[in-house]
């Protein structure tokens, strides 16, 4: 991922990222970039339901698409 994205994860459109197999492949190529996704998951997990619902749909991980994205999973 670009250094700009690493420095500005708040600029990521998480709903689109969730659907993008290429973004997931970039995380595999650059495992440290996976920290961005991990950090986002942890951030969303700490929010109260009210705070979570205040986040724009475009700024949330879209779990439906993320779980359907075959590139996000590593199966041995």
PDB file of N, CA and C in Angstrom:
ATOM      1  N   UNK A   1       0.843  -1.167   0.000  1.00  0.00           N
ATOM      2  CA  UNK A   1       0.000   0.000   0.000  1.00  0.00           C
ATOM      3  C   UNK A   1       0.883   1.223   0.000  1.00  0.00           C
ATOM      4  N   UNK A   2       0.337   2.299  -0.428  1.00  0.00           N
ATOM      5  CA  UNK A   2       1.145   3.505  -0.500  1.00  0.00           C
ATOM      6  C   UNK A   2       1.406   4.057   0.894  1.00  0.00           C
ATOM      7  N   UNK A   3       2.482   4.801   1.018  1.00  0.00           N
ATOM      8  CA  UNK A   3       2.810   5.410   2.302  1.00  0.00           C
ATOM      9  C   UNK A   3       1.716   6.378   2.724  1.00  0.00           C
ATOM     10  N   UNK A   4       1.087   7.026   1.749  1.00  0.00           N
ATOM     11  CA  UNK A   4       0.001   7.956   2.060  1.00  0.00           C
ATOM     12  C   UNK A   4      -1.157   7.269   2.737  1.00  0.00           C
ATOM     13  N   UNK A   5      -1.478   6.072   2.285  1.00  0.00           N
ATOM     14  CA  UNK A   5      -2.568   5.312   2.899  1.00  0.00           C
ATOM     15  C   UNK A   5      -2.170   4.884   4.303  1.00  0.00           C
ATOM     16  N   UNK A   6      -0.933   4.454   4.476  1.00  0.00           N
ATOM     17  CA  UNK A   6      -0.471   4.045   5.802  1.00  0.00           C
ATOM     18  C   UNK A   6      -0.539   5.204   6.791  1.00  0.00           C
ATOM     19  N   UNK A   7      -0.211   6.402   6.318  1.00  0.00           N
ATOM     20  CA  UNK A   7      -0.233   7.571   7.197  1.00  0.00           C
ATOM     21  C   UNK A   7      -1.639   8.115   7.391  1.00  0.00           C
ATOM     22  N   UNK A   8      -2.556   7.782   6.485  1.00  0.00           N
ATOM     23  CA  UNK A   8      -3.909   8.330   6.529  1.00  0.00           C
ATOM     24  C   UNK A   8      -4.968   7.243   6.401  1.00  0.00           C
ATOM     25  N   UNK A   9      -4.983   6.269   7.315  1.00  0.00           N
ATOM     26  CA  UNK A   9      -5.975   5.200   7.187  1.00  0.00           C
ATOM     27  C   UNK A   9      -7.406   5.714   7.273  1.00  0.00           C
ATOM     28  N   UNK A  10      -7.579   6.931   7.820  1.00  0.00           N
ATOM     29  CA  UNK A  10      -8.914   7.519   7.882  1.00  0.00           C
ATOM     30  C   UNK A  10      -9.439   7.880   6.498  1.00  0.00           C
ATOM     31  N   UNK A  11      -8.574   7.874   5.494  1.00  0.00           N
ATOM     32  CA  UNK A  11      -8.987   8.186   4.119  1.00  0.00           C
ATOM     33  C   UNK A  11      -9.459   6.943   3.361  1.00  0.00           C
ATOM     34  N   UNK A  12      -9.285   5.760   3.949  1.00  0.00           N
ATOM     35  CA  UNK A  12      -9.706   4.520   3.296  1.00  0.00           C
ATOM     36  C   UNK A  12     -11.222   4.430   3.318  1.00  0.00           C
ATOM     37  N   UNK A  13     -11.809   4.120   2.192  1.00  0.00           N
ATOM     38  CA  UNK A  13     -13.247   3.853   2.132  1.00  0.00           C
ATOM     39  C   UNK A  13     -13.395   2.376   2.473  1.00  0.00           C
ATOM     40  N   UNK A  14     -13.669   2.106   3.736  1.00  0.00           N
ATOM     41  CA  UNK A  14     -13.622   0.743   4.250  1.00  0.00           C
ATOM     42  C   UNK A  14     -14.647  -0.172   3.612  1.00  0.00           C
ATOM     43  N   UNK A  15     -15.807   0.363   3.252  1.00  0.00           N
ATOM     44  CA  UNK A  15     -16.824  -0.498   2.630  1.00  0.00           C
ATOM     45  C   UNK A  15     -16.341  -1.014   1.281  1.00  0.00           C
ATOM     46  N   UNK A  16     -15.627  -0.183   0.530  1.00  0.00           N
ATOM     47  CA  UNK A  16     -15.080  -0.598  -0.768  1.00  0.00           C
ATOM     48  C   UNK A  16     -13.869  -1.508  -0.556  1.00  0.00           C
ATOM     49  N   UNK A  17     -13.028  -1.171   0.405  1.00  0.00           N
ATOM     50  CA  UNK A  17     -11.870  -2.002   0.728  1.00  0.00           C
ATOM     51  C   UNK A  17     -12.310  -3.428   1.030  1.00  0.00           C
ATOM     52  N   UNK A  18     -13.431  -3.565   1.727  1.00  0.00           N
ATOM     53  CA  UNK A  18     -13.931  -4.884   2.108  1.00  0.00           C
ATOM     54  C   UNK A  18     -14.221  -5.768   0.905  1.00  0.00           C
ATOM     55  N   UNK A  19     -14.593  -5.154  -0.220  1.00  0.00           N
ATOM     56  CA  UNK A  19     -14.966  -5.902  -1.424  1.00  0.00           C
ATOM     57  C   UNK A  19     -13.795  -6.149  -2.364  1.00  0.00           C
ATOM     58  N   UNK A  20     -12.693  -5.459  -2.158  1.00  0.00           N
ATOM     59  CA  UNK A  20     -11.619  -5.405  -3.130  1.00  0.00           C
ATOM     60  C   UNK A  20     -10.606  -6.539  -2.950  1.00  0.00           C
ATOM     61  N   UNK A  21     -10.622  -7.546  -3.846  1.00  0.00           N
ATOM     62  CA  UNK A  21      -9.658  -8.642  -3.722  1.00  0.00           C
ATOM     63  C   UNK A  21      -8.215  -8.182  -3.886  1.00  0.00           C
ATOM     64  N   UNK A  22      -7.997  -7.135  -4.642  1.00  0.00           N
ATOM     65  CA  UNK A  22      -6.630  -6.636  -4.840  1.00  0.00           C
ATOM     66  C   UNK A  22      -6.095  -6.045  -3.540  1.00  0.00           C
ATOM     67  N   UNK A  23      -6.934  -5.342  -2.804  1.00  0.00           N
ATOM     68  CA  UNK A  23      -6.502  -4.791  -1.515  1.00  0.00           C
ATOM     69  C   UNK A  23      -6.095  -5.914  -0.575  1.00  0.00           C
ATOM     70  N   UNK A  24      -6.860  -6.981  -0.563  1.00  0.00           N
ATOM     71  CA  UNK A  24      -6.531  -8.128   0.287  1.00  0.00           C
ATOM     72  C   UNK A  24      -5.215  -8.761  -0.145  1.00  0.00           C
ATOM     73  N   UNK A  25      -4.966  -8.838  -1.442  1.00  0.00           N
ATOM     74  CA  UNK A  25      -3.706  -9.403  -1.936  1.00  0.00           C
ATOM     75  C   UNK A  25      -2.529  -8.530  -1.524  1.00  0.00           C
ATOM     76  N   UNK A  26      -2.726  -7.214  -1.514  1.00  0.00           N
ATOM     77  CA  UNK A  26      -1.663  -6.317  -1.067  1.00  0.00           C
ATOM     78  C   UNK A  26      -1.308  -6.582   0.393  1.00  0.00           C
ATOM     79  N   UNK A  27      -2.310  -6.927   1.189  1.00  0.00           N
ATOM     80  CA  UNK A  27      -2.042  -7.242   2.589  1.00  0.00           C
ATOM     81  C   UNK A  27      -1.201  -8.504   2.716  1.00  0.00           C
ATOM     82  N   UNK A  28      -1.383  -9.451   1.797  1.00  0.00           N
ATOM     83  CA  UNK A  28      -0.586 -10.682   1.822  1.00  0.00           C
ATOM     84  C   UNK A  28       0.853 -10.413   1.399  1.00  0.00           C
ATOM     85  N   UNK A  29       1.022  -9.543   0.415  1.00  0.00           N
ATOM     86  CA  UNK A  29       2.360  -9.210  -0.075  1.00  0.00           C
ATOM     87  C   UNK A  29       3.115  -8.395   0.968  1.00  0.00           C
ATOM     88  N   UNK A  30       2.413  -7.521   1.654  1.00  0.00           N
ATOM     89  CA  UNK A  30       3.010  -6.647   2.662  1.00  0.00           C
ATOM     90  C   UNK A  30       2.316  -6.895   4.004  1.00  0.00           C
ATOM     91  N   UNK A  31       2.701  -7.946   4.721  1.00  0.00           N
ATOM     92  CA  UNK A  31       1.994  -8.314   5.952  1.00  0.00           C
ATOM     93  C   UNK A  31       1.876  -7.188   6.973  1.00  0.00           C
ATOM     94  N   UNK A  32       2.854  -6.289   7.010  1.00  0.00           N
ATOM     95  CA  UNK A  32       2.764  -5.177   7.959  1.00  0.00           C
ATOM     96  C   UNK A  32       1.572  -4.277   7.645  1.00  0.00           C
ATOM     97  N   UNK A  33       1.162  -4.257   6.379  1.00  0.00           N
ATOM     98  CA  UNK A  33      -0.007  -3.465   6.008  1.00  0.00           C
ATOM     99  C   UNK A  33      -1.274  -4.044   6.618  1.00  0.00           C
ATOM    100  N   UNK A  34      -1.229  -5.314   6.964  1.00  0.00           N
ATOM    101  CA  UNK A  34      -2.375  -5.935   7.617  1.00  0.00           C
ATOM    102  C   UNK A  34      -2.701  -5.279   8.943  1.00  0.00           C
ATOM    103  N   UNK A  35      -1.714  -4.580   9.501  1.00  0.00           N
ATOM    104  CA  UNK A  35      -1.950  -3.851  10.746  1.00  0.00           C
ATOM    105  C   UNK A  35      -3.038  -2.802  10.559  1.00  0.00           C
ATOM    106  N   UNK A  36      -3.137  -2.234   9.362  1.00  0.00           N
ATOM    107  CA  UNK A  36      -4.168  -1.234   9.102  1.00  0.00           C
ATOM    108  C   UNK A  36      -5.544  -1.865   9.269  1.00  0.00           C
ATOM    109  N   UNK A  37      -5.731  -3.030   8.684  1.00  0.00           N
ATOM    110  CA  UNK A  37      -7.007  -3.731   8.805  1.00  0.00           C
ATOM    111  C   UNK A  37      -7.244  -4.170  10.249  1.00  0.00           C
ATOM    112  N   UNK A  38      -6.221  -4.713  10.883  1.00  0.00           N
ATOM    113  CA  UNK A  38      -6.332  -5.140  12.283  1.00  0.00           C
ATOM    114  C   UNK A  38      -6.704  -3.959  13.173  1.00  0.00           C
ATOM    115  N   UNK A  39      -6.043  -2.833  12.970  1.00  0.00           N
ATOM    116  CA  UNK A  39      -6.337  -1.640  13.762  1.00  0.00           C
ATOM    117  C   UNK A  39      -7.777  -1.187  13.562  1.00  0.00           C
ATOM    118  N   UNK A  40      -8.257  -1.273  12.312  1.00  0.00           N
ATOM    119  CA  UNK A  40      -9.629  -0.853  12.035  1.00  0.00           C
ATOM    120  C   UNK A  40     -10.630  -1.779  12.724  1.00  0.00           C
ATOM    121  N   UNK A  41     -10.368  -3.072  12.675  1.00  0.00           N
ATOM    122  CA  UNK A  41     -11.248  -4.035  13.343  1.00  0.00           C
ATOM    123  C   UNK A  41     -11.281  -3.746  14.845  1.00  0.00           C
ATOM    124  N   UNK A  42     -10.113  -3.542  15.431  1.00  0.00           N
ATOM    125  CA  UNK A  42     -10.046  -3.266  16.865  1.00  0.00           C
ATOM    126  C   UNK A  42     -10.743  -1.954  17.204  1.00  0.00           C
ATOM    127  N   UNK A  43     -10.578  -0.939  16.362  1.00  0.00           N
ATOM    128  CA  UNK A  43     -11.240   0.346  16.580  1.00  0.00           C
ATOM    129  C   UNK A  43     -12.753   0.181  16.578  1.00  0.00           C
ATOM    130  N   UNK A  44     -13.284  -0.474  15.543  1.00  0.00           N
ATOM    131  CA  UNK A  44     -14.732  -0.649  15.454  1.00  0.00           C
ATOM    132  C   UNK A  44     -15.251  -1.485  16.621  1.00  0.00           C
ATOM    133  N   UNK A  45     -14.450  -2.419  17.086  1.00  0.00           N
ATOM    134  CA  UNK A  45     -14.857  -3.287  18.187  1.00  0.00           C
ATOM    135  C   UNK A  45     -14.974  -2.531  19.509  1.00  0.00           C
ATOM    136  N   UNK A  46     -14.236  -1.437  19.666  1.00  0.00           N
ATOM    137  CA  UNK A  46     -14.268  -0.677  20.917  1.00  0.00           C
ATOM    138  C   UNK A  46     -15.435   0.300  20.987  1.00  0.00           C
ATOM    139  N   UNK A  47     -16.082   0.553  19.871  1.00  0.00           N
ATOM    140  CA  UNK A  47     -17.156   1.543  19.845  1.00  0.00           C
ATOM    141  C   UNK A  47     -18.435   1.022  20.489  1.00  0.00           C
ATOM    142  N   UNK A  48     -19.143   1.931  21.124  1.00  0.00           N
ATOM    143  CA  UNK A  48     -20.480   1.576  21.590  1.00  0.00           C
ATOM    144  C   UNK A  48     -21.372   1.444  20.363  1.00  0.00           C
ATOM    145  N   UNK A  49     -22.511   0.820  20.531  1.00  0.00           N
ATOM    146  CA  UNK A  49     -23.441   0.663  19.407  1.00  0.00           C
ATOM    147  C   UNK A  49     -23.839   2.030  18.857  1.00  0.00           C
ATOM    148  N   UNK A  50     -24.068   2.980  19.751  1.00  0.00           N
ATOM    149  CA  UNK A  50     -24.457   4.330  19.325  1.00  0.00           C
ATOM    150  C   UNK A  50     -23.351   4.976  18.487  1.00  0.00           C
ATOM    151  N   UNK A  51     -22.118   4.914  18.979  1.00  0.00           N
ATOM    152  CA  UNK A  51     -20.990   5.507  18.243  1.00  0.00           C
ATOM    153  C   UNK A  51     -20.777   4.799  16.910  1.00  0.00           C
ATOM    154  N   UNK A  52     -20.902   3.480  16.914  1.00  0.00           N
ATOM    155  CA  UNK A  52     -20.739   2.719  15.676  1.00  0.00           C
ATOM    156  C   UNK A  52     -21.779   3.150  14.649  1.00  0.00           C
ATOM    157  N   UNK A  53     -23.009   3.326  15.086  1.00  0.00           N
ATOM    158  CA  UNK A  53     -24.084   3.722  14.176  1.00  0.00           C
ATOM    159  C   UNK A  53     -23.929   5.145  13.661  1.00  0.00           C
ATOM    160  N   UNK A  54     -23.135   5.955  14.343  1.00  0.00           N
ATOM    161  CA  UNK A  54     -22.883   7.323  13.893  1.00  0.00           C
ATOM    162  C   UNK A  54     -21.863   7.378  12.757  1.00  0.00           C
ATOM    163  N   UNK A  55     -21.121   6.301  12.571  1.00  0.00           N
ATOM    164  CA  UNK A  55     -20.123   6.257  11.497  1.00  0.00           C
ATOM    165  C   UNK A  55     -20.844   6.088  10.167  1.00  0.00           C
ATOM    166  N   UNK A  56     -20.418   6.832   9.181  1.00  0.00           N
ATOM    167  CA  UNK A  56     -20.973   6.695   7.834  1.00  0.00           C
ATOM    168  C   UNK A  56     -20.776   5.268   7.334  1.00  0.00           C
ATOM    169  N   UNK A  57     -21.720   4.791   6.566  1.00  0.00           N
ATOM    170  CA  UNK A  57     -21.637   3.447   5.989  1.00  0.00           C
ATOM    171  C   UNK A  57     -20.332   3.253   5.228  1.00  0.00           C
ATOM    172  N   UNK A  58     -19.860   4.288   4.559  1.00  0.00           N
ATOM    173  CA  UNK A  58     -18.634   4.187   3.766  1.00  0.00           C
ATOM    174  C   UNK A  58     -17.391   4.078   4.638  1.00  0.00           C
ATOM    175  N   UNK A  59     -17.506   4.437   5.903  1.00  0.00           N
ATOM    176  CA  UNK A  59     -16.360   4.404   6.801  1.00  0.00           C
ATOM    177  C   UNK A  59     -16.359   3.210   7.740  1.00  0.00           C
ATOM    178  N   UNK A  60     -17.224   2.235   7.472  1.00  0.00           N
ATOM    179  CA  UNK A  60     -17.271   1.013   8.273  1.00  0.00           C
ATOM    180  C   UNK A  60     -16.757  -0.151   7.436  1.00  0.00           C
ATOM    181  N   UNK A  61     -16.160  -1.115   8.113  1.00  0.00           N
ATOM    182  CA  UNK A  61     -15.871  -2.369   7.425  1.00  0.00           C
ATOM    183  C   UNK A  61     -17.204  -2.987   7.051  1.00  0.00           C
ATOM    184  N   UNK A  62     -17.298  -3.473   5.864  1.00  0.00           N
ATOM    185  CA  UNK A  62     -18.538  -4.114   5.426  1.00  0.00           C
ATOM    186  C   UNK A  62     -18.320  -5.612   5.571  1.00  0.00           C
ATOM    187  N   UNK A  63     -18.799  -6.162   6.681  1.00  0.00           N
ATOM    188  CA  UNK A  63     -18.503  -7.547   7.028  1.00  0.00           C
ATOM    189  C   UNK A  63     -19.081  -8.538   6.035  1.00  0.00           C
ATOM    190  N   UNK A  64     -20.206  -8.228   5.443  1.00  0.00           N
ATOM    191  CA  UNK A  64     -20.794  -9.127   4.442  1.00  0.00           C
ATOM    192  C   UNK A  64     -19.833  -9.291   3.265  1.00  0.00           C
ATOM    193  N   UNK A  65     -19.369  -8.179   2.721  1.00  0.00           N
ATOM    194  CA  UNK A  65     -18.459  -8.245   1.576  1.00  0.00           C
ATOM    195  C   UNK A  65     -17.086  -8.763   1.985  1.00  0.00           C
ATOM    196  N   UNK A  66     -16.637  -8.380   3.159  1.00  0.00           N
ATOM    197  CA  UNK A  66     -15.335  -8.850   3.618  1.00  0.00           C
ATOM    198  C   UNK A  66     -15.328 -10.370   3.746  1.00  0.00           C
ATOM    199  N   UNK A  67     -16.401 -10.923   4.272  1.00  0.00           N
ATOM    200  CA  UNK A  67     -16.451 -12.380   4.434  1.00  0.00           C
ATOM    201  C   UNK A  67     -16.617 -13.111   3.104  1.00  0.00           C
ATOM    202  N   UNK A  68     -17.132 -12.426   2.079  1.00  0.00           N
ATOM    203  CA  UNK A  68     -17.283 -13.044   0.759  1.00  0.00           C
ATOM    204  C   UNK A  68     -16.038 -12.862  -0.110  1.00  0.00           C
ATOM    205  N   UNK A  69     -15.099 -12.052   0.332  1.00  0.00           N
ATOM    206  CA  UNK A  69     -13.899 -11.756  -0.435  1.00  0.00           C
ATOM    207  C   UNK A  69     -12.904 -12.910  -0.277  1.00  0.00           C
ATOM    208  N   UNK A  70     -12.740 -13.737  -1.318  1.00  0.00           N
ATOM    209  CA  UNK A  70     -11.875 -14.917  -1.194  1.00  0.00           C
ATOM    210  C   UNK A  70     -10.412 -14.576  -0.949  1.00  0.00           C
ATOM    211  N   UNK A  71      -9.998 -13.386  -1.286  1.00  0.00           N
ATOM    212  CA  UNK A  71      -8.589 -13.026  -1.127  1.00  0.00           C
ATOM    213  C   UNK A  71      -8.225 -12.659   0.303  1.00  0.00           C
ATOM    214  N   UNK A  72      -9.204 -12.470   1.152  1.00  0.00           N
ATOM    215  CA  UNK A  72      -8.917 -12.046   2.515  1.00  0.00           C
ATOM    216  C   UNK A  72      -8.525 -13.218   3.411  1.00  0.00           C
ATOM    217  N   UNK A  73      -8.859 -14.438   2.982  1.00  0.00           N
ATOM    218  CA  UNK A  73      -8.612 -15.622   3.799  1.00  0.00           C
ATOM    219  C   UNK A  73      -7.379 -16.371   3.325  1.00  0.00           C
ATOM    220  N   UNK A  74      -6.688 -16.951   4.281  1.00  0.00           N
ATOM    221  CA  UNK A  74      -5.549 -17.813   3.975  1.00  0.00           C
ATOM    222  C   UNK A  74      -5.900 -19.211   4.465  1.00  0.00           C
ATOM    223  N   UNK A  75      -6.007 -20.135   3.555  1.00  0.00           N
ATOM    224  CA  UNK A  75      -6.362 -21.506   3.911  1.00  0.00           C
ATOM    225  C   UNK A  75      -5.179 -22.406   3.594  1.00  0.00           C
ATOM    226  N   UNK A  76      -4.743 -23.183   4.575  1.00  0.00           N
ATOM    227  CA  UNK A  76      -3.617 -24.107   4.366  1.00  0.00           C
ATOM    228  C   UNK A  76      -4.117 -25.411   3.810  1.00  0.00           C
TER     229      UNK A  76
END
